[in-house]
Coordinates of C-alpha atoms in Angstrom, one line a residue:
X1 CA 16.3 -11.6 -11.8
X2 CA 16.6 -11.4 -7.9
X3 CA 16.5 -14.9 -5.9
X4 CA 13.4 -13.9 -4.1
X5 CA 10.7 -12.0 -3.6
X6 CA 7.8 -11.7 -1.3
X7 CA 4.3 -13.1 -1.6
X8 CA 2.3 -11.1 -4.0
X9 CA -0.4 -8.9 -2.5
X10 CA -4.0 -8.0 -4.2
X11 CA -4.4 -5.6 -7.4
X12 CA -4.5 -2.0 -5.8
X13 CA -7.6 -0.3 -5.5
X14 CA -6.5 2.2 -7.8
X15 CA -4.9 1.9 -11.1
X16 CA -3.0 4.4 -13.7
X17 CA -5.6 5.2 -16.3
X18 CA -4.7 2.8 -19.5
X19 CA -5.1 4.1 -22.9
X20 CA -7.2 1.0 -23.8
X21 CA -9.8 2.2 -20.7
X22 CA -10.8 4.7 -22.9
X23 CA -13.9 3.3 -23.8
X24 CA -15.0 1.0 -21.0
X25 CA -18.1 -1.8 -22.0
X26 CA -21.6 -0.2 -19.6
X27 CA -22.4 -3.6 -19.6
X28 CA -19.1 -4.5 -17.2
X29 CA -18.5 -1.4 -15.2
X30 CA -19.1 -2.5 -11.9
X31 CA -21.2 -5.3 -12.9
X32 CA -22.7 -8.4 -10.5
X33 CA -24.4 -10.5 -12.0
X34 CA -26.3 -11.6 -9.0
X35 CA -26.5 -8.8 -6.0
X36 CA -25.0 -11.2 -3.2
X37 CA -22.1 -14.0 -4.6
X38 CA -23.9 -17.3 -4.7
X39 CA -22.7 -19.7 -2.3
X40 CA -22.2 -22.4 -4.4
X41 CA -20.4 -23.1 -7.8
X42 CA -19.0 -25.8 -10.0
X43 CA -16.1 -23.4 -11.1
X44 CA -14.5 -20.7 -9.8
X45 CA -12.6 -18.6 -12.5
X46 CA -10.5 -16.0 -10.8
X47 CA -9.2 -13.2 -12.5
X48 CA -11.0 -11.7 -16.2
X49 CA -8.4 -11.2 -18.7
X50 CA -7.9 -13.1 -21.6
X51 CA -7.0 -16.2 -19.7
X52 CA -10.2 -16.4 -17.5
X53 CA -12.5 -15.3 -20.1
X54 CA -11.5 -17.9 -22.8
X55 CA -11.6 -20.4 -20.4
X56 CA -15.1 -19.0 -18.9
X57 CA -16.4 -19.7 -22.4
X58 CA -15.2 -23.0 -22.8
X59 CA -16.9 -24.3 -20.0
X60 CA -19.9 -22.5 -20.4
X61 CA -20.3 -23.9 -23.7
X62 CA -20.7 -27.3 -22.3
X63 CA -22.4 -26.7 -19.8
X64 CA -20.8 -25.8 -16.4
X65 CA -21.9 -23.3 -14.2
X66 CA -19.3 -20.6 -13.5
X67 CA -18.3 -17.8 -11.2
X68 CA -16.1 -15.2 -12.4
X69 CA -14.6 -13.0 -9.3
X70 CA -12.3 -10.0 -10.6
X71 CA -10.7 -7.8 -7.5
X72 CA -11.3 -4.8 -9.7
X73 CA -13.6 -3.8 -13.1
X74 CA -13.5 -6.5 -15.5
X75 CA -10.1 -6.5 -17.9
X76 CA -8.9 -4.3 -15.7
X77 CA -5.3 -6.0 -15.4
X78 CA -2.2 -7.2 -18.0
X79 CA -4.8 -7.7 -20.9
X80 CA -6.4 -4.3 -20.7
X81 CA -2.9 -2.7 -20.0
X82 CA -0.5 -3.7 -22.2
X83 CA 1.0 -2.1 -25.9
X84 CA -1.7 -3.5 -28.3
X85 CA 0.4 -6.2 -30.1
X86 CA -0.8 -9.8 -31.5
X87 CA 3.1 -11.2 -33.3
X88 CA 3.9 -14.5 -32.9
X89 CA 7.2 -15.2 -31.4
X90 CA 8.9 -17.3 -34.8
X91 CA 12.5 -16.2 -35.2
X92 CA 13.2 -15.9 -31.4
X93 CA 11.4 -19.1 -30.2
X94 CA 11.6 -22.8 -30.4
X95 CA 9.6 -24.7 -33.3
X96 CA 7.0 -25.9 -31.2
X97 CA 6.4 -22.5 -29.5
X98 CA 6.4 -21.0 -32.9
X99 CA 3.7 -23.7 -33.9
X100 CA 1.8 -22.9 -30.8
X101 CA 2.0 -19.1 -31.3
X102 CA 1.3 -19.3 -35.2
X103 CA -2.1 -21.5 -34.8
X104 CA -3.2 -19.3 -31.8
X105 CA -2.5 -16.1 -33.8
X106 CA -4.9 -17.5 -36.8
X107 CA -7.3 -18.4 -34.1
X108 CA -7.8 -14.6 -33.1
X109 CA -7.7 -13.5 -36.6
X110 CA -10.5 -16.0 -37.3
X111 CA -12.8 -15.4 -34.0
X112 CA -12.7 -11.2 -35.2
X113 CA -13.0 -12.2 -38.2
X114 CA -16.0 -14.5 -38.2
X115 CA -17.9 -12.7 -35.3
X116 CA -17.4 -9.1 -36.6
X117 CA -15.4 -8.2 -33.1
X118 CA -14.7 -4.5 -33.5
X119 CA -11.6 -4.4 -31.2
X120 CA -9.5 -2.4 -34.8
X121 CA -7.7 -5.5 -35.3
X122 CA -5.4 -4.9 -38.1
X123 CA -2.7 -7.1 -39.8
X124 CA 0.7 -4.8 -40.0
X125 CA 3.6 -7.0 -40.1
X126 CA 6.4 -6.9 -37.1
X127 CA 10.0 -5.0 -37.8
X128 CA 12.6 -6.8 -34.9
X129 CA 15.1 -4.1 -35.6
X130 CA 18.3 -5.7 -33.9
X131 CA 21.4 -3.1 -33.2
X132 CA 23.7 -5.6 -31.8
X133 CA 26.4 -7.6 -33.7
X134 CA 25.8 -10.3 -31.2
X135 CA 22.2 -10.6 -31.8
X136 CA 22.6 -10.6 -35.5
X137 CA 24.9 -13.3 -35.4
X138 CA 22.2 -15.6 -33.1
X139 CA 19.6 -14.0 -35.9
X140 CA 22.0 -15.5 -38.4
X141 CA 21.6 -18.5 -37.0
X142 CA 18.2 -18.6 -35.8
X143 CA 17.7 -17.5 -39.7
X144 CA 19.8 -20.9 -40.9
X145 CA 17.8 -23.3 -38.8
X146 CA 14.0 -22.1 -39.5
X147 CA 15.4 -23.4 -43.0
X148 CA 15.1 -26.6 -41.8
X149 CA 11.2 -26.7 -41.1
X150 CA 8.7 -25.9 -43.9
X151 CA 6.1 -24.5 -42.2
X152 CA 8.3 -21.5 -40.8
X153 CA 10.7 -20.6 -42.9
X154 CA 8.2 -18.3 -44.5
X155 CA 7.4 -16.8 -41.7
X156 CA 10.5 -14.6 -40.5
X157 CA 12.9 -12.9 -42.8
X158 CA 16.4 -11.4 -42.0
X159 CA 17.1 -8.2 -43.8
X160 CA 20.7 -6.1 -43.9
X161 CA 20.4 -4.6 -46.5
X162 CA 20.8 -0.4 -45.1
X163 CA 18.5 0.5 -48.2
X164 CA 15.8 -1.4 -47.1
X165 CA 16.3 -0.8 -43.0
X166 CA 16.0 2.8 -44.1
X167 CA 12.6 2.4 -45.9
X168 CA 11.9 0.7 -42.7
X169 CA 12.4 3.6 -41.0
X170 CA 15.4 2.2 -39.3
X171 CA 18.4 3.5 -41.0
X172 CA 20.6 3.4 -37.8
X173 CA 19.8 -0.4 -37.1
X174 CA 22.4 -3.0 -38.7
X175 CA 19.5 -5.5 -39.3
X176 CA 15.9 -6.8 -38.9
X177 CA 13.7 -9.5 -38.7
X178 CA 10.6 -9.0 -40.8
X179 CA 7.7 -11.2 -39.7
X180 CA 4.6 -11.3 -42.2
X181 CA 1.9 -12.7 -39.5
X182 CA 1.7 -9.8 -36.7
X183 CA -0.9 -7.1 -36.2
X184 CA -2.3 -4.5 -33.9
X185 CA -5.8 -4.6 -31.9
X186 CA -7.4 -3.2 -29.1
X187 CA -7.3 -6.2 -26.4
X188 CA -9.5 -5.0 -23.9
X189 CA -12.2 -4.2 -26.6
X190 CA -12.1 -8.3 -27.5
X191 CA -12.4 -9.5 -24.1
X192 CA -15.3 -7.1 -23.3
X193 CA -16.9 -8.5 -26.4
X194 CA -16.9 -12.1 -25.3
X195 CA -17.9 -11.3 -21.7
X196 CA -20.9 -9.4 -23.3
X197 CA -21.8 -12.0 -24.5
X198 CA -21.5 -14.8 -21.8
X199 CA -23.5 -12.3 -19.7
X200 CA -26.1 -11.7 -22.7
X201 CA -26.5 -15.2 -24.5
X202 CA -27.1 -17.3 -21.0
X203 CA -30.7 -17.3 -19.3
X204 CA -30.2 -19.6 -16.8
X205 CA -27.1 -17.6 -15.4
X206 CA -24.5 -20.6 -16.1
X207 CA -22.1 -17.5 -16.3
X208 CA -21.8 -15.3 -12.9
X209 CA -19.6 -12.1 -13.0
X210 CA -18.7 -10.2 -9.6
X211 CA -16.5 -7.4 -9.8
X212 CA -14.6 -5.7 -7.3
X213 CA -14.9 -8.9 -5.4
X214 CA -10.9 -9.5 -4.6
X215 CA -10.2 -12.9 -3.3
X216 CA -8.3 -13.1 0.0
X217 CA -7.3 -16.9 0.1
X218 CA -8.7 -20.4 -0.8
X219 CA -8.3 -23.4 0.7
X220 CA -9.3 -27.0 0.4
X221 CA -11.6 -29.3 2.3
X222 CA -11.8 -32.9 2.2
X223 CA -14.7 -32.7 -1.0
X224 CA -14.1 -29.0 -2.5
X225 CA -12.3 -25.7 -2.3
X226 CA -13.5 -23.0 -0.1
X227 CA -12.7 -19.6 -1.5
X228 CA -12.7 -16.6 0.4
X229 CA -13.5 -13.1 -0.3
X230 CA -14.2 -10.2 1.2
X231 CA -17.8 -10.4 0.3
X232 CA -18.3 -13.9 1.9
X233 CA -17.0 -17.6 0.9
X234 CA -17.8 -19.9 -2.1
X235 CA -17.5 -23.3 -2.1
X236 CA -16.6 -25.0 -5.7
X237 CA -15.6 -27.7 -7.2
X238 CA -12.7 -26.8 -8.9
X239 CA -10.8 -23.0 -9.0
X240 CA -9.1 -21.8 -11.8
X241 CA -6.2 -18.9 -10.9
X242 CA -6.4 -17.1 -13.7
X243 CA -4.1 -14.8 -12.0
X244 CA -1.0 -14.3 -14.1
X245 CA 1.6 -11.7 -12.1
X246 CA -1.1 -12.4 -8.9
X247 CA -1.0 -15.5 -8.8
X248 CA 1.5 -16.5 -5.7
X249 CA -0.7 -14.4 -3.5
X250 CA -3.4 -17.4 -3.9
X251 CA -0.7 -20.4 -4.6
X252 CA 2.6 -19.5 -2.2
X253 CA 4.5 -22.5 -4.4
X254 CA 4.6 -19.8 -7.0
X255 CA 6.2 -17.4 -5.2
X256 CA 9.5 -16.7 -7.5
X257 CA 8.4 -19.2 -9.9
X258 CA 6.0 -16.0 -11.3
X259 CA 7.5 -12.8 -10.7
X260 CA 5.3 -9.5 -10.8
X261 CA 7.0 -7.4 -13.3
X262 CA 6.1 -3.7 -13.9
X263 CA 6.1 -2.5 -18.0
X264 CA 5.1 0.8 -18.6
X265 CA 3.6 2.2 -21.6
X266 CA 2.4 5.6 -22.8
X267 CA 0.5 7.3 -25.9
X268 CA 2.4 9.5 -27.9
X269 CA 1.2 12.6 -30.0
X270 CA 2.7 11.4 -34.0
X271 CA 5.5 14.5 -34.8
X272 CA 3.6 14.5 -37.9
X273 CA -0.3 14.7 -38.7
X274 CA -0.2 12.5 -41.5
X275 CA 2.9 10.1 -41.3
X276 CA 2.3 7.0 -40.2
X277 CA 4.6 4.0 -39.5
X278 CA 3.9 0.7 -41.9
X279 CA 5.0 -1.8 -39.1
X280 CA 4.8 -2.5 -35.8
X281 CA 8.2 -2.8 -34.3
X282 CA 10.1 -4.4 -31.6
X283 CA 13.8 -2.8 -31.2
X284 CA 16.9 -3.9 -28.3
X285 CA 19.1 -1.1 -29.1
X286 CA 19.9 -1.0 -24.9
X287 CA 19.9 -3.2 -22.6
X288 CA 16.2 -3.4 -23.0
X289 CA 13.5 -4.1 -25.9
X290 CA 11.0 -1.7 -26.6
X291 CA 8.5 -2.1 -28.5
X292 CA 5.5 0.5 -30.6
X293 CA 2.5 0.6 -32.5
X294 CA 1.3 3.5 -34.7
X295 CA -2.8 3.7 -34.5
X296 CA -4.1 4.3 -37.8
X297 CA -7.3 7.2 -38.7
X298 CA -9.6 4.6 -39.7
X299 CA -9.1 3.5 -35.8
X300 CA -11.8 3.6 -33.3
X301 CA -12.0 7.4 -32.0
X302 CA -12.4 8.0 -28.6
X303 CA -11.2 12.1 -27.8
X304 CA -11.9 11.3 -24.1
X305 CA -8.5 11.8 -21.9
X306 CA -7.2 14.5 -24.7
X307 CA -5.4 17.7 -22.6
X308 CA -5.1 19.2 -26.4
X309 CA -7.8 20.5 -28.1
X310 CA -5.9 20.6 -31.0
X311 CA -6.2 17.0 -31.4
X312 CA -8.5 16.4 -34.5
X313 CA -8.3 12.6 -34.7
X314 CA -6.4 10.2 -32.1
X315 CA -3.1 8.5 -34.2
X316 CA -1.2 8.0 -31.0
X317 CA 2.0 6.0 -31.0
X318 CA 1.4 3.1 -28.4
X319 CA 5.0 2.9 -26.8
X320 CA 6.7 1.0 -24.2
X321 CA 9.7 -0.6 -22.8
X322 CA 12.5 1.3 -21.0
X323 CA 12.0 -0.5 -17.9
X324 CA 15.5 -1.5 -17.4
X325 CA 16.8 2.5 -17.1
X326 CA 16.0 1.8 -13.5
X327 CA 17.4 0.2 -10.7
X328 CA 16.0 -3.3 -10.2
X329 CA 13.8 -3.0 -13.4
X330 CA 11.0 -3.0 -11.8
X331 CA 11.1 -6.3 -10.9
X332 CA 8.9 -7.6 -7.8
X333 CA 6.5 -4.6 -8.4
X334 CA 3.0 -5.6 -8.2
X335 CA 1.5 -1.9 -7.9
X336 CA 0.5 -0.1 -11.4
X337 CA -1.8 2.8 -9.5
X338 CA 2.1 4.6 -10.0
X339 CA 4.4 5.2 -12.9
X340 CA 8.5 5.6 -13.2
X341 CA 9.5 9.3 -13.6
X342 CA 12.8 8.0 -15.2
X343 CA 11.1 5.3 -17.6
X344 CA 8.8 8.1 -18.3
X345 CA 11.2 10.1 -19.4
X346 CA 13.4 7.7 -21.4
X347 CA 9.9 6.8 -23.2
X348 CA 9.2 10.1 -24.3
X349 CA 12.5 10.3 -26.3
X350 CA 13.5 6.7 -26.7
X351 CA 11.3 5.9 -29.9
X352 CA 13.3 9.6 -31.7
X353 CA 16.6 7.3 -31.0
X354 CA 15.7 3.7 -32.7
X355 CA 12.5 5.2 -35.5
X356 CA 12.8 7.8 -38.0
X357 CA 9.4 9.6 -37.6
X358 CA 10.5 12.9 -39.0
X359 CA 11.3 11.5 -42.8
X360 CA 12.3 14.9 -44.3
X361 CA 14.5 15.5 -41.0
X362 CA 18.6 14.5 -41.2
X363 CA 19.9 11.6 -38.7
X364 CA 21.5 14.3 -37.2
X365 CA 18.6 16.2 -35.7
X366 CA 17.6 16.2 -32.5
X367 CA 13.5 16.4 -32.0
X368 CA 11.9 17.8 -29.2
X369 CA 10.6 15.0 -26.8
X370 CA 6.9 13.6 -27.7
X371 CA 3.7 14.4 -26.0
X372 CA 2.0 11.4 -24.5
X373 CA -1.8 12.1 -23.8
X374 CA -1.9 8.7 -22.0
X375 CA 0.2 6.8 -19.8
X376 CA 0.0 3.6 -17.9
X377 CA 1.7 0.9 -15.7
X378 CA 0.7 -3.1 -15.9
X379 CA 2.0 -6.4 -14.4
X380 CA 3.4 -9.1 -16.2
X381 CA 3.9 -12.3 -14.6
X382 CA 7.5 -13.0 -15.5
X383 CA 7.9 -17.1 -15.3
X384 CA 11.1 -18.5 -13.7
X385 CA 12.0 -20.8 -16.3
X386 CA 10.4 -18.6 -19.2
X387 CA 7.2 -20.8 -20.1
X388 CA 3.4 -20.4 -18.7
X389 CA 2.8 -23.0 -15.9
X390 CA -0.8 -24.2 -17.3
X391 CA -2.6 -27.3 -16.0
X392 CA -4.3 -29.1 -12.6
X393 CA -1.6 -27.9 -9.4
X394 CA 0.1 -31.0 -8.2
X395 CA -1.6 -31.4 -4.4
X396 CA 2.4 -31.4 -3.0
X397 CA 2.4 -27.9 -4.2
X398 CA -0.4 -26.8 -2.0
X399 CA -0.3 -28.8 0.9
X400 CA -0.7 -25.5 3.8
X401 CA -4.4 -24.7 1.8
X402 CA -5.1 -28.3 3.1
X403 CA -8.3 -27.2 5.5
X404 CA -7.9 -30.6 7.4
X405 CA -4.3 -31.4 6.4
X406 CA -4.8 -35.0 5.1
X407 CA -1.8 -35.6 3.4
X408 CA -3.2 -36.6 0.2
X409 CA -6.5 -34.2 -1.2
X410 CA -9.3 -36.3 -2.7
X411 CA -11.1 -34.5 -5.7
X412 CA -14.6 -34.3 -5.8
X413 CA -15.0 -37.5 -7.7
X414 CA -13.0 -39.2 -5.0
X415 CA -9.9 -40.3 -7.2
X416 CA -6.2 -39.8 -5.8
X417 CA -4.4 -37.5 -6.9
X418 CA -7.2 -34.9 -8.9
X419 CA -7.0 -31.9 -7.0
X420 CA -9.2 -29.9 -8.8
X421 CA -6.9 -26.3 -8.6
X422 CA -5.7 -25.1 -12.1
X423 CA -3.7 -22.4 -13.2
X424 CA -2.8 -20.9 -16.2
X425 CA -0.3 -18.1 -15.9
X426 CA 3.3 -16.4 -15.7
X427 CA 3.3 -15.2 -19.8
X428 CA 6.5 -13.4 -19.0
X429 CA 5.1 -9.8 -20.8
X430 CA 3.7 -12.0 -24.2
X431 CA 0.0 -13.5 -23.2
X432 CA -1.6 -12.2 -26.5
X433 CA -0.3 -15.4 -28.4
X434 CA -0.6 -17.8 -25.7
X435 CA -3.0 -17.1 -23.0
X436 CA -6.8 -17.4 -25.0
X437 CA -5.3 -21.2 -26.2
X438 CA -4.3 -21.5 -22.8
X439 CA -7.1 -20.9 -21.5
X440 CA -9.2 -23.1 -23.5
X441 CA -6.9 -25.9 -22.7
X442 CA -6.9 -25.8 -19.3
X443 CA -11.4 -25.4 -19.7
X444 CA -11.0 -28.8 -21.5
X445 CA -8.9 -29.9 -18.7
X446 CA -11.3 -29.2 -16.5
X447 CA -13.8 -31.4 -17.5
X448 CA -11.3 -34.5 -18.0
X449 CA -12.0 -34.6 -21.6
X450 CA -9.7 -34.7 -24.6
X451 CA -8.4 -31.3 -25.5
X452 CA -8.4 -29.7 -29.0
X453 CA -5.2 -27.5 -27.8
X454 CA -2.0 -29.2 -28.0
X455 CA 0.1 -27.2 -25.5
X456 CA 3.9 -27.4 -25.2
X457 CA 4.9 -30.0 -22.8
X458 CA 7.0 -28.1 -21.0
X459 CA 4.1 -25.5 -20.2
X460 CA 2.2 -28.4 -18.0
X461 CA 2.5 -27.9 -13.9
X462 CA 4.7 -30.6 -12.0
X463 CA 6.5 -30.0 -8.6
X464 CA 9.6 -31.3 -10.7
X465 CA 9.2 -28.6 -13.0
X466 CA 8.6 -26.3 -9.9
X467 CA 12.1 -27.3 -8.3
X468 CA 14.3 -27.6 -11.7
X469 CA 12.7 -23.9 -12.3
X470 CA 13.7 -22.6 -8.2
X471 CA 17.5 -23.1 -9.7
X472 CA 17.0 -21.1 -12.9
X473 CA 17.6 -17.4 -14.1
X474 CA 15.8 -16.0 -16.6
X475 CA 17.8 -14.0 -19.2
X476 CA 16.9 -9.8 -18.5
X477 CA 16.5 -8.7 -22.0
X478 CA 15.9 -11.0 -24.7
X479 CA 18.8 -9.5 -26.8
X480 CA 20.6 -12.1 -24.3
X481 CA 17.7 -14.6 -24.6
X482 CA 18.4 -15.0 -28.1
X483 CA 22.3 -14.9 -28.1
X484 CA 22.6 -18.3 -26.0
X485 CA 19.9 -19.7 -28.1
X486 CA 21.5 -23.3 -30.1
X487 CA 21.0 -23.8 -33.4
X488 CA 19.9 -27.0 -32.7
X489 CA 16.4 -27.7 -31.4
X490 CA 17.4 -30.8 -29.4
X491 CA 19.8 -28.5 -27.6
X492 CA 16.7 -26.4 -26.8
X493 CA 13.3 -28.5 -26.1
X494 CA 12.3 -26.3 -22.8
X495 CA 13.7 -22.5 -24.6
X496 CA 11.1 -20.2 -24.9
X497 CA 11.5 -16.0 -23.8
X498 CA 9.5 -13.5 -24.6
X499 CA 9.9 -9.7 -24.9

């Protein structure tokens, strides 16, 4: 990654239309829960994504009074804009990540589950299909060592065997990684759900939602934070940046600790009306990962946004990746009202080259590029030393928000050293398994008590995490990630990339 990049400006007005947009909640378009934003709160939550809705609810729950301010509709950023996939990182992780990413993954499952969310959530299984001789020898390994823990040696298998990668529909690849626990949703649909209900299930409006209500800038007084916005100021006792990629343009101590990274992704028309892939898959056959899922009949059916009439049910291949087939891999981009010609392109043929979709077609045939009725750019917020920052911002890391530049900022209990900003953020293109757990934890933070999430130590917000991190560089592709991976998880306590 580039040394530096600029401060990170505000979500464009516009936006490319995502796939998962399809079917936008009436209840959230353009809603305000109050006509003017009240001038007073005990939380700001900034941003509505997964993040800032899990921890909306937490807080809620026990009764604090919240203000949610989105700059555009609700879900409207990485959560409602990214390639529909809920797989634990196990074989390319740390144990404790893997732990993390495991329990969160069963908390999802069990919240649909139990509160009959219809967001098509649907358990599939995950094919890593790995091209590389390099990267099967650090699968090899990462293989041996899971060995060594119980609990997750079930949960990732290596396969070579070219008879099975074939009925994988992977013949070319030289290996995989099967993992059991990964399925397919419809993100957006999930959030929407819960914000429904915050907005439904709360008649003394403990829950505010303002959309299309950016925030310029906060800053903090001796007693509270001020936050500004172009529709008037708030004053709160504590401000959550639920921000992810956005986040330095609130925080400038984040600037190059959480890089805006664009990922694109499109909807492709199946070759075939009735094949359908078994798996979802993950593939590094260049320098990149890409990564699909194959939507299934029994699907939610939306046939708005279809140029072809032909269409008689929507089983679009969710594709994306190819972001590296351009120069600077779109790396410091913040904007997704645009797409890449040239990652458009390479997506529209990329998935022929690494999936067999045409089963009664030879290796040696060369399909005619897919059609892609949809197709979308989001930000990821790419952290500089891999790992979400999550946790209360240390006061040295905000010092020029200081309204009255004291040199130490009093919370609003009065005790050194609580400064009453949190973040939770820079999920480096993989939030689905860590931001709704990171979101509750940093809730429970918020009101000083004892959490029931046991995040990664690493993950927590220091200024000495924020300097060791300015001398890092994160791997590009995580083909390279997992080839300088140890064996041994002493070696490794602060490892963790996602793809």
């Amino acid at each position: 990654m580039n040394d530096s990049y600029p401060q990170v400006e505000l979500p464009t007005l516009s936006s490319t239309r995502s796939y998962w947009h399809r079917d936008p909640s009436e209840t959230l378009m353009g809603h305000r829960t109050t006509t003017h934003i009240p001038g007073h709160a005990d939380v700001v939550v900034i941003g509505s994504g997964i993040t800032g809705t899990f921890a909306a609810q937490t807080l809620v729950a026990d009764g604090r009074e919240v203000l949610m301010l989105e700059a555009r509709e609700a879900c409207w950023g990485a959560t409602g804009r990214n390639g529909g996939h809920c797989q634990p990182a196990v074989w390319d992780s740390t144990p404790e990540v893997a732990r993390f990413e495991l329990e969160t993954y069963d908390f999802i499952q069990e919240l649909i589950k139990n509160h009959h969310i219809a967001c098509d959530w649907n358990v599939v299984g995950g094919v890593h299909a790995i091209y590389s001789v390099d990267v099967l020898a650090a699968a090899r390994r990462q293989r041996d060592r899971l060995q060594g823990y119980p609990d997750l040696r079930d949960k990732a298998f290596l396969i070579e065997d070219p008879s099975k990668l074939a009925a994988l529909h992977i013949p070319k690849a030289i290996a995989a990684v099967y993992q059991p626990k990964a399925a397919q949703f419809w993100p957006y649909k999930l959030v929407a759900h819960l914000l429904e209900n915050l907005l439904q299930e709360d008649p003394n409006i403990k829950f505010n939602l303002q959309t299309h209500t950016p925030v310029v800038s906060i800053e903090r007084s001796q007693t509270e934070w001020i936050v500004n916005t172009d529709r008037g100021r708030v004053y709160a006792q504590h401000v959550l940046l639920a921000t992810n990629a956005y986040s330095s343009h609130l925080l400038d101590s984040m600037t190059g600790l959480i890089v805006p990274v664009r990922g694109q992704v499109c909807a492709l028309k199946p070759p075939l009306p009735d094949f359908q892939l078994p798996h979802s898959y993950v593939w590094m056959k260049s320098a990149d990962a890409q990564y699909v899922i194959h939507r299934g009949a029994d699907d939610t059916q939306v046939q708005d946004g279809y140029d072809d009439d032909s269409i008689s049910e929507d089983r679009s291949l969710i594709f994306g990746g190819e972001r590296l087939a351009t120069e600077g891999g779109e790396e410091g981009i913040s904007r997704d009202d645009q797409i890449n010609p040239i990652v458009s392109q390479n997506l529209r043929r990329g998935i022929l080259d690494a999936i067999k979709l045409h089963p009664e077609c030879s290796d040696a045939a060369s399909p005619p590029p897919l059609h892609a009725s949809h197709e979308w750019t989001g930000i990821m917020g790419y952290s500089r030393d891999s790992s979400p920052w999550v946790g209360e911002v240390p006061a040295s890391m905000f010092r020029d928000r200081v309204a009255d530049n004291n040199s130490m900022v009093r919370g609003v209990s009065g005790d050194e050293g609580f400064t009453n900003l949190w973040i939770s953020a820079g999920y480096t293109g993989h939030g689905m398994l860590v931001a709704a757990r990171c979101g509750i934890a940093v809730g429970e933070m918020i009101q000083r008590k004892l959490s029931t999430v046991t995040l990664p130590e690493h993950w927590v917000v220091s200024e000495e995490r924020g300097e060791r991190a300015k001398k890092m560089k994160i791997p590009k592709t995580t083909g390279e990630f997992i080839c300088t991976m140890p064996a041994d998880e002493t070696e490794s306590d602060n490892l963790s990339f996602y793809h």
